[in-house]
Short mmCIF file of C-alpha atoms in Angstrom, two decimals:
data_model
loop_
_atom_site.label_atom_id
_atom_site.label_comp_id
_atom_site.label_asym_id
_atom_site.label_seq_id
_atom_site.Cartn_x
_atom_site.Cartn_y
_atom_site.Cartn_z
CA MET A 8 6.59 -5.80 42.88
CA THR A 9 10.22 -7.40 43.63
CA LEU A 10 13.11 -5.36 44.14
CA HIS A 11 15.28 -3.43 41.58
CA GLU A 12 11.40 -2.82 39.61
CA ARG A 13 10.80 -0.91 37.74
CA PRO A 14 7.38 -0.93 36.68
CA SER A 15 6.88 0.73 33.49
CA LEU A 16 9.27 -1.79 32.11
CA GLN A 17 6.91 -4.10 32.22
CA GLU A 18 4.94 -2.82 28.82
CA VAL A 19 8.60 -2.61 27.25
CA PRO A 20 9.02 -5.84 25.00
CA ALA A 21 12.75 -7.20 24.98
CA TYR A 22 14.37 -6.02 21.55
CA LYS A 23 14.63 -9.19 19.24
CA GLN A 24 17.53 -9.64 17.00
CA GLY A 25 17.17 -11.09 13.64
CA LYS A 26 16.91 -15.19 14.24
CA PRO A 27 20.73 -16.43 12.87
CA ALA A 28 20.89 -18.62 10.12
CA PRO A 29 22.06 -22.12 10.45
CA ALA A 30 25.64 -23.05 8.88
CA GLY A 31 24.13 -23.32 4.91
CA ALA A 32 21.23 -21.06 4.79
CA SER A 33 20.48 -17.37 4.15
CA LYS A 34 20.20 -15.22 6.88
CA LEU A 35 17.30 -12.36 5.17
CA SER A 36 16.45 -11.09 8.80
CA SER A 37 18.15 -8.11 9.89
CA ASN A 38 17.96 -6.31 6.74
CA GLU A 39 22.42 -6.35 7.01
CA SER A 40 24.65 -5.77 3.69
CA PRO A 41 25.11 -9.57 1.73
CA HIS A 42 28.61 -7.57 1.47
CA ALA A 43 31.73 -7.99 2.90
CA PRO A 44 33.63 -5.15 3.90
CA LEU A 45 35.37 -3.05 1.62
CA PRO A 46 39.70 -3.63 1.37
CA SER A 47 39.83 0.04 2.27
CA VAL A 48 37.78 0.17 5.15
CA ILE A 49 39.38 -3.08 6.76
CA SER A 50 42.73 -1.35 6.29
CA SER A 51 41.24 1.73 8.05
CA ILE A 52 40.84 -0.39 10.73
CA GLN A 53 43.29 -2.03 11.05
CA GLU A 54 45.31 1.05 11.44
CA GLY A 55 43.41 1.58 14.08
CA LEU A 56 43.81 -1.18 16.12
CA ALA A 57 47.38 -0.10 17.78
CA ASN A 58 45.40 2.79 18.89
CA ILE A 59 42.90 1.02 20.78
CA HIS A 60 43.59 1.08 24.20
CA ARG A 61 43.06 5.10 23.82
CA TYR A 62 39.59 6.23 24.45
CA PRO A 63 37.77 8.00 21.00
CA SER A 64 37.19 10.89 20.25
CA ILE A 65 33.58 12.00 21.37
CA ALA A 66 33.40 15.09 19.03
CA ALA A 67 35.15 13.00 16.04
CA PRO A 68 35.78 15.35 13.70
CA GLN A 69 37.45 13.76 10.88
CA LEU A 70 34.05 12.07 10.19
CA THR A 71 32.17 15.01 10.99
CA ALA A 72 33.83 16.65 8.63
CA ALA A 73 33.57 14.70 6.60
CA LEU A 74 29.49 14.41 6.82
CA SER A 75 29.94 17.99 6.59
CA LYS A 76 31.40 18.57 3.12
CA GLN A 77 29.09 15.85 1.79
CA PHE A 78 25.76 18.37 2.46
CA ASN A 79 27.15 21.22 3.27
CA ILE A 80 26.13 21.70 6.45
CA ALA A 81 27.40 23.32 9.71
CA GLY A 82 28.98 20.51 11.67
CA GLU A 83 27.60 21.60 15.23
CA HIS A 84 24.23 20.07 13.38
CA ILE A 85 25.79 16.99 12.65
CA THR A 86 25.73 14.35 16.28
CA LEU A 87 26.74 10.91 16.39
CA GLY A 88 25.96 7.80 18.58
CA ALA A 89 25.86 3.91 18.12
CA GLY A 90 23.73 3.22 14.78
CA SER A 91 20.60 5.59 14.18
CA VAL A 92 18.82 3.59 16.45
CA GLU A 93 20.44 5.13 19.45
CA VAL A 94 20.77 8.88 17.91
CA ALA A 95 16.28 7.79 18.30
CA ALA A 96 16.63 7.16 21.55
CA GLN A 97 18.79 10.49 22.12
CA ILE A 98 16.53 12.41 20.32
CA ILE A 99 13.80 10.66 22.32
CA HIS A 100 15.50 11.63 25.92
CA ALA A 101 16.27 14.92 24.51
CA VAL A 102 12.96 16.00 23.51
CA ALA A 103 10.24 13.86 25.65
CA ALA A 104 9.55 14.72 28.57
CA GLU A 105 7.95 11.95 31.20
CA GLY A 106 4.10 11.41 30.23
CA ASP A 107 4.65 13.64 26.76
CA GLU A 108 3.82 11.78 23.34
CA VAL A 109 5.48 10.63 20.95
CA MET A 110 3.75 9.28 17.86
CA TYR A 111 5.32 7.49 14.78
CA ALA A 112 3.31 4.66 12.38
CA TRP A 113 2.05 1.39 12.99
CA ARG A 114 3.98 -0.90 12.12
CA SER A 115 7.14 0.76 11.90
CA PHE A 116 10.81 0.16 13.15
CA GLU A 117 9.66 -1.74 15.75
CA ALA A 118 12.09 0.05 18.60
CA TYR A 119 10.42 3.11 18.44
CA PRO A 120 7.77 2.01 21.45
CA SER A 121 10.16 0.81 23.73
CA LEU A 122 12.30 3.23 23.22
CA VAL A 123 9.44 6.09 24.02
CA ARG A 124 8.32 3.97 26.97
CA ILE A 125 12.05 3.33 28.40
CA ALA A 126 12.09 7.14 28.33
CA GLY A 127 8.77 7.99 30.31
CA ALA A 128 6.90 9.37 26.94
CA ALA A 129 3.54 8.03 25.91
CA PRO A 130 3.57 6.01 22.91
CA VAL A 131 0.91 7.48 20.18
CA GLU A 132 0.74 4.84 17.15
CA VAL A 133 -1.28 5.31 14.12
CA PRO A 134 -2.17 2.25 11.89
CA LEU A 135 -0.19 2.48 8.35
CA ASP A 136 -3.02 3.01 5.34
CA HIS A 137 -4.41 0.55 3.01
CA GLU A 138 -1.34 0.78 1.01
CA SER A 139 0.98 0.12 4.07
CA ARG A 140 2.54 3.93 4.28
CA HIS A 141 2.22 6.44 6.14
CA ASP A 142 -1.23 8.25 6.90
CA LEU A 143 -0.22 11.61 7.22
CA PRO A 144 -3.54 13.04 7.44
CA ALA A 145 -4.33 10.78 10.77
CA MET A 146 -0.83 11.66 11.78
CA LEU A 147 -2.24 15.26 11.94
CA ASP A 148 -5.32 14.23 13.34
CA ALA A 149 -3.93 12.34 16.31
CA ILE A 150 -1.43 15.75 17.37
CA THR A 151 -2.46 16.48 20.90
CA GLU A 152 -1.07 19.54 23.42
CA LYS A 153 1.36 16.83 24.74
CA THR A 154 3.11 15.66 21.16
CA ARG A 155 6.85 16.31 21.43
CA LEU A 156 8.03 14.25 18.88
CA ILE A 157 7.07 12.27 15.75
CA PHE A 158 9.06 9.85 13.56
CA ILE A 159 8.89 9.79 9.84
CA CYS A 160 10.68 6.18 8.87
CA ASN A 161 11.12 6.78 5.13
CA PRO A 162 11.35 4.35 3.68
CA ASN A 163 9.29 2.62 6.07
CA ASN A 164 10.60 -0.61 7.76
CA PRO A 165 9.19 -3.35 7.84
CA THR A 166 7.20 -2.21 4.62
CA GLY A 167 9.18 -0.54 2.47
CA THR A 168 7.10 2.02 1.33
CA VAL A 169 7.53 5.58 0.99
CA VAL A 170 6.41 8.83 1.74
CA GLU A 171 6.42 11.31 -1.66
CA ALA A 172 7.91 14.66 -1.08
CA ASP A 173 5.03 17.43 -1.85
CA ALA A 174 3.33 15.10 0.93
CA LEU A 175 5.98 15.47 3.52
CA ASP A 176 6.63 18.80 2.64
CA GLN A 177 2.68 19.39 3.81
CA PHE A 178 2.65 17.42 6.41
CA ILE A 179 5.64 18.98 8.52
CA ASN A 180 4.25 22.94 7.03
CA ALA A 181 1.17 21.99 9.05
CA VAL A 182 3.03 20.81 12.71
CA PRO A 183 3.41 23.09 14.79
CA ARG A 184 6.71 24.43 14.77
CA ASN A 185 7.54 23.34 18.80
CA ILE A 186 6.85 19.40 17.77
CA LEU A 187 10.27 18.15 16.51
CA VAL A 188 9.87 15.93 13.02
CA VAL A 189 12.25 13.12 12.58
CA VAL A 190 12.61 11.60 9.30
CA ASP A 191 14.62 8.59 9.48
CA GLU A 192 16.14 7.24 6.49
CA ALA A 193 18.09 4.44 7.52
CA TYR A 194 17.47 2.39 4.22
CA VAL A 195 17.56 6.04 1.58
CA HIS A 196 20.33 4.37 -0.44
CA PHE A 197 17.99 2.00 -1.59
CA ASP A 198 15.21 4.74 -2.47
CA ARG A 199 14.61 4.39 -6.47
CA SER A 200 11.30 6.06 -6.66
CA ALA A 201 10.64 9.21 -8.98
CA VAL A 202 9.01 10.71 -6.23
CA ARG A 203 11.29 10.34 -3.04
CA ALA A 204 11.38 12.95 -0.30
CA ASP A 205 14.93 14.30 0.57
CA GLY A 206 15.39 14.65 5.05
CA VAL A 207 17.95 16.48 4.31
CA GLU A 208 16.74 18.81 2.08
CA LEU A 209 13.58 19.56 4.91
CA PHE A 210 16.32 20.18 7.47
CA ARG A 211 17.50 22.96 5.68
CA LYS A 212 13.44 24.36 5.05
CA TYR A 213 11.94 23.97 7.93
CA PRO A 214 13.35 24.88 11.88
CA HIS A 215 11.96 21.81 13.28
CA VAL A 216 13.13 18.89 11.52
CA ALA A 217 16.15 16.25 11.98
CA VAL A 218 17.23 13.63 10.14
CA LEU A 219 18.50 10.07 10.81
CA HIS A 220 20.71 7.96 8.74
CA THR A 221 23.23 5.00 9.78
CA PHE A 222 26.31 3.25 8.02
CA SER A 223 24.54 -0.01 9.35
CA LYS A 224 22.76 -0.82 5.71
CA ALA A 225 24.19 1.22 2.42
CA TYR A 226 27.56 1.22 4.10
CA GLY A 227 27.88 -1.83 5.15
CA LEU A 228 29.02 -1.43 9.27
CA ALA A 229 26.42 -3.21 10.88
CA GLY A 230 28.74 -4.59 13.52
CA LEU A 231 30.42 -1.38 14.26
CA ARG A 232 26.95 0.37 15.20
CA ILE A 233 27.45 3.92 13.80
CA GLY A 234 24.98 6.46 12.93
CA TYR A 235 24.27 9.91 13.21
CA ALA A 236 21.61 13.00 13.61
CA ILE A 237 21.64 16.09 11.40
CA SER A 238 19.38 18.34 13.94
CA PRO A 239 19.08 22.46 15.21
CA LEU A 240 21.28 23.55 16.47
CA GLU A 241 19.43 24.03 20.01
CA VAL A 242 18.42 20.05 19.91
CA ALA A 243 22.14 18.79 18.33
CA ALA A 244 23.53 20.55 21.54
CA ASN A 245 20.72 18.29 23.84
CA LEU A 246 22.00 15.39 21.77
CA ARG A 247 25.07 15.56 22.92
CA LYS A 248 23.92 16.01 26.91
CA VAL A 249 22.05 12.64 26.55
CA ALA A 250 24.57 10.83 24.59
CA VAL A 251 26.79 7.91 26.10
CA PRO A 252 30.07 9.38 26.19
CA PHE A 253 32.07 7.72 24.40
CA GLY A 254 30.03 5.89 22.34
CA VAL A 255 31.34 5.43 18.84
CA SER A 256 34.16 3.77 18.45
CA ASP A 257 37.38 4.50 16.95
CA LEU A 258 37.19 1.65 15.00
CA ALA A 259 33.53 2.61 13.93
CA GLN A 260 34.69 6.19 12.83
CA ARG A 261 37.41 5.46 11.06
CA ALA A 262 35.28 2.55 9.21
CA ALA A 263 32.76 5.40 8.51
CA VAL A 264 35.53 7.79 7.24
CA ALA A 265 37.27 5.15 4.46
CA SER A 266 33.33 4.05 3.46
CA LEU A 267 32.31 8.06 2.90
CA ALA A 268 35.87 8.25 0.64
CA ALA A 269 35.02 4.92 -0.59
CA ILE A 270 30.72 5.53 -2.33
CA ASP A 271 31.55 4.86 -5.98
CA GLU A 272 32.85 1.22 -5.29
CA LEU A 273 29.78 1.54 -2.41
CA ALA A 274 27.28 2.32 -5.24
CA VAL A 275 27.82 -1.00 -6.88
CA ARG A 276 27.16 -2.58 -4.21
CA ILE A 277 24.08 -0.45 -3.27
CA GLU A 278 23.18 -1.12 -7.32
CA GLU A 279 22.97 -4.98 -6.67
CA VAL A 280 20.78 -5.12 -3.38
CA VAL A 281 18.48 -3.18 -5.43
CA THR A 282 18.20 -5.52 -8.69
CA GLN A 283 17.94 -8.23 -5.86
CA ARG A 284 15.26 -6.91 -4.31
CA GLU A 285 13.55 -6.28 -7.06
CA ARG A 286 14.34 -9.57 -8.49
CA MET A 287 12.94 -10.83 -5.47
CA TYR A 288 9.63 -8.46 -4.93
CA GLU A 289 8.43 -9.92 -9.12
CA GLY A 290 9.26 -13.04 -8.30
CA LEU A 291 6.74 -13.18 -5.02
CA ALA A 292 3.91 -10.95 -6.72
CA GLN A 293 3.75 -12.85 -10.12
CA ALA A 294 3.97 -16.43 -7.89
CA GLY A 295 0.47 -14.69 -6.52
CA TYR A 296 2.23 -13.62 -2.80
CA PRO A 297 0.69 -9.88 -1.48
CA VAL A 298 4.33 -8.41 -1.67
CA VAL A 299 4.11 -4.49 -1.33
CA LYS A 300 6.74 -2.45 -3.65
CA SER A 301 9.57 -0.99 -1.69
CA GLN A 302 12.21 0.95 -1.19
CA ALA A 303 14.72 -0.57 0.67
CA ASN A 304 16.33 -3.17 1.21
CA PHE A 305 14.09 -5.94 1.44
CA VAL A 306 10.58 -6.81 0.79
CA TRP A 307 7.46 -6.90 2.98
CA VAL A 308 4.89 -9.56 2.69
CA GLU A 309 1.24 -8.86 4.09
CA ALA A 310 1.26 -12.73 5.06
CA GLY A 311 -1.82 -12.25 7.87
CA ASP A 312 -2.56 -15.44 9.67
CA ASN A 313 -1.04 -17.21 7.61
CA THR A 314 3.14 -15.75 8.84
CA VAL A 315 4.50 -18.07 11.01
CA GLU A 316 3.69 -21.04 8.29
CA LEU A 317 5.43 -18.95 5.76
CA GLU A 318 8.15 -18.72 8.12
CA ALA A 319 8.79 -21.96 8.77
CA GLN A 320 8.16 -23.01 5.26
CA LEU A 321 11.13 -20.26 4.21
CA ALA A 322 13.04 -22.42 6.75
CA ALA A 323 12.91 -25.49 5.26
CA GLY A 324 14.24 -24.24 2.59
CA GLY A 325 16.74 -22.75 3.94
CA VAL A 326 15.93 -19.24 4.43
CA ILE A 327 16.07 -17.06 7.90
CA VAL A 328 13.38 -13.76 7.35
CA ARG A 329 11.56 -11.92 10.07
CA ALA A 330 8.56 -12.65 11.27
CA PHE A 331 5.60 -10.52 12.71
CA PRO A 332 3.25 -12.92 13.53
CA GLY A 333 -0.32 -11.27 12.63
CA ASP A 334 0.79 -9.21 9.82
CA GLY A 335 3.71 -10.46 7.55
CA LEU A 336 7.27 -11.33 6.80
CA ARG A 337 9.93 -9.49 5.77
CA ILE A 338 12.63 -11.14 3.97
CA SER A 339 16.11 -9.31 3.22
CA SER A 340 17.31 -8.46 -0.39
CA GLY A 341 20.45 -10.59 -0.13
CA THR A 342 22.84 -12.20 -2.75
CA ALA A 343 21.50 -13.59 -5.80
CA GLU A 344 21.43 -16.99 -4.54
CA ASP A 345 19.95 -15.99 -1.48
CA VAL A 346 16.94 -14.95 -3.86
CA ASN A 347 16.82 -18.16 -5.75
CA ARG A 348 16.47 -19.72 -2.53
CA VAL A 349 13.57 -17.94 -1.47
CA LEU A 350 11.97 -17.75 -4.22
CA ALA A 351 12.00 -21.63 -4.81
CA ALA A 352 10.59 -21.79 -1.20
CA LEU A 353 7.76 -19.98 -1.73
CA PRO A 354 6.19 -21.84 -5.29
CA GLN A 355 3.04 -20.39 -6.92
CA SER A 356 0.78 -23.53 -5.32
CA ALA A 357 1.41 -22.06 -1.97
CA ALA A 358 0.45 -18.14 -2.88
CA SER A 359 -3.29 -18.30 -3.32
CA GLU A 360 -3.90 -19.71 0.00
CA VAL A 361 -2.14 -16.20 1.07
CA ALA A 362 -3.14 -14.44 -0.88
CA THR A 363 -6.48 -15.57 -0.02
CA ALA A 364 -6.79 -15.58 4.33
#
């Protein structure tokens, strides 16, 4: 062991940001909104610039009040962080001690394994089923005396699949009450399925459920880093203890409040993203690529061993995507022009090789 080295970090890969796009290319690697910030959001941020020499409010009273009103939930249940990923880290540190187990589906959000290991807990990965969905029976079977936390990413990143309402309700009801079930709804605004589970309603119904939301995706505030948890009071109190002080800037809080007030404008933009997602899915499916039906702001191509080759093919066509070598490609939904480039870069003539690989 070298000086200042923590042995357990050898198993923790550094988080890899989506690849940047060269000038003129489509950056579809990070699930960002393709739309520029709303004028009302920019105005609110500009008003706050004169006070950036002051620390932000840790309690974020205006934002907490707005969220409390939206969900009709007491503000004490709401806690903030620098994006939902940071709030997920808070939950792991608050709930799981060293040696405890944290369960999630795999493949799912790629930060989960690192966050769990950094906290000193043990990750338990339960493979997705043959339809790229959470295998809830297998997850129940994987529960042990050491299980403290279960993440359900719904819709799932990177596959875009959803856990149906009845199935998730039955799953949560079967999970022992001393295990916290976290429903990570980072992509919930893009879900158009008729069977969607509602995390907040499950929080109301069960004493061992928490919900994660973010302003990064549908609200288009990825660069300001702000997300929140809705959790039981005892969990929320501990999240405040482990949170980084002043971790959510005043500008991010202002932008979030302004975004909540402009939900009708944002709804139009969200629908545009959904429309382009569906167009991309249909085009790739008709061309014969093994694409998974998605309810997020991206589509998943189960490219397997052809993943790196397809990534290069897309890059040559001016499209930068997120590749998971050996598994597949996640392609974010962008503008109509972005989707045109995707469909042009992956012609039908090459699809048969991927589908049969």
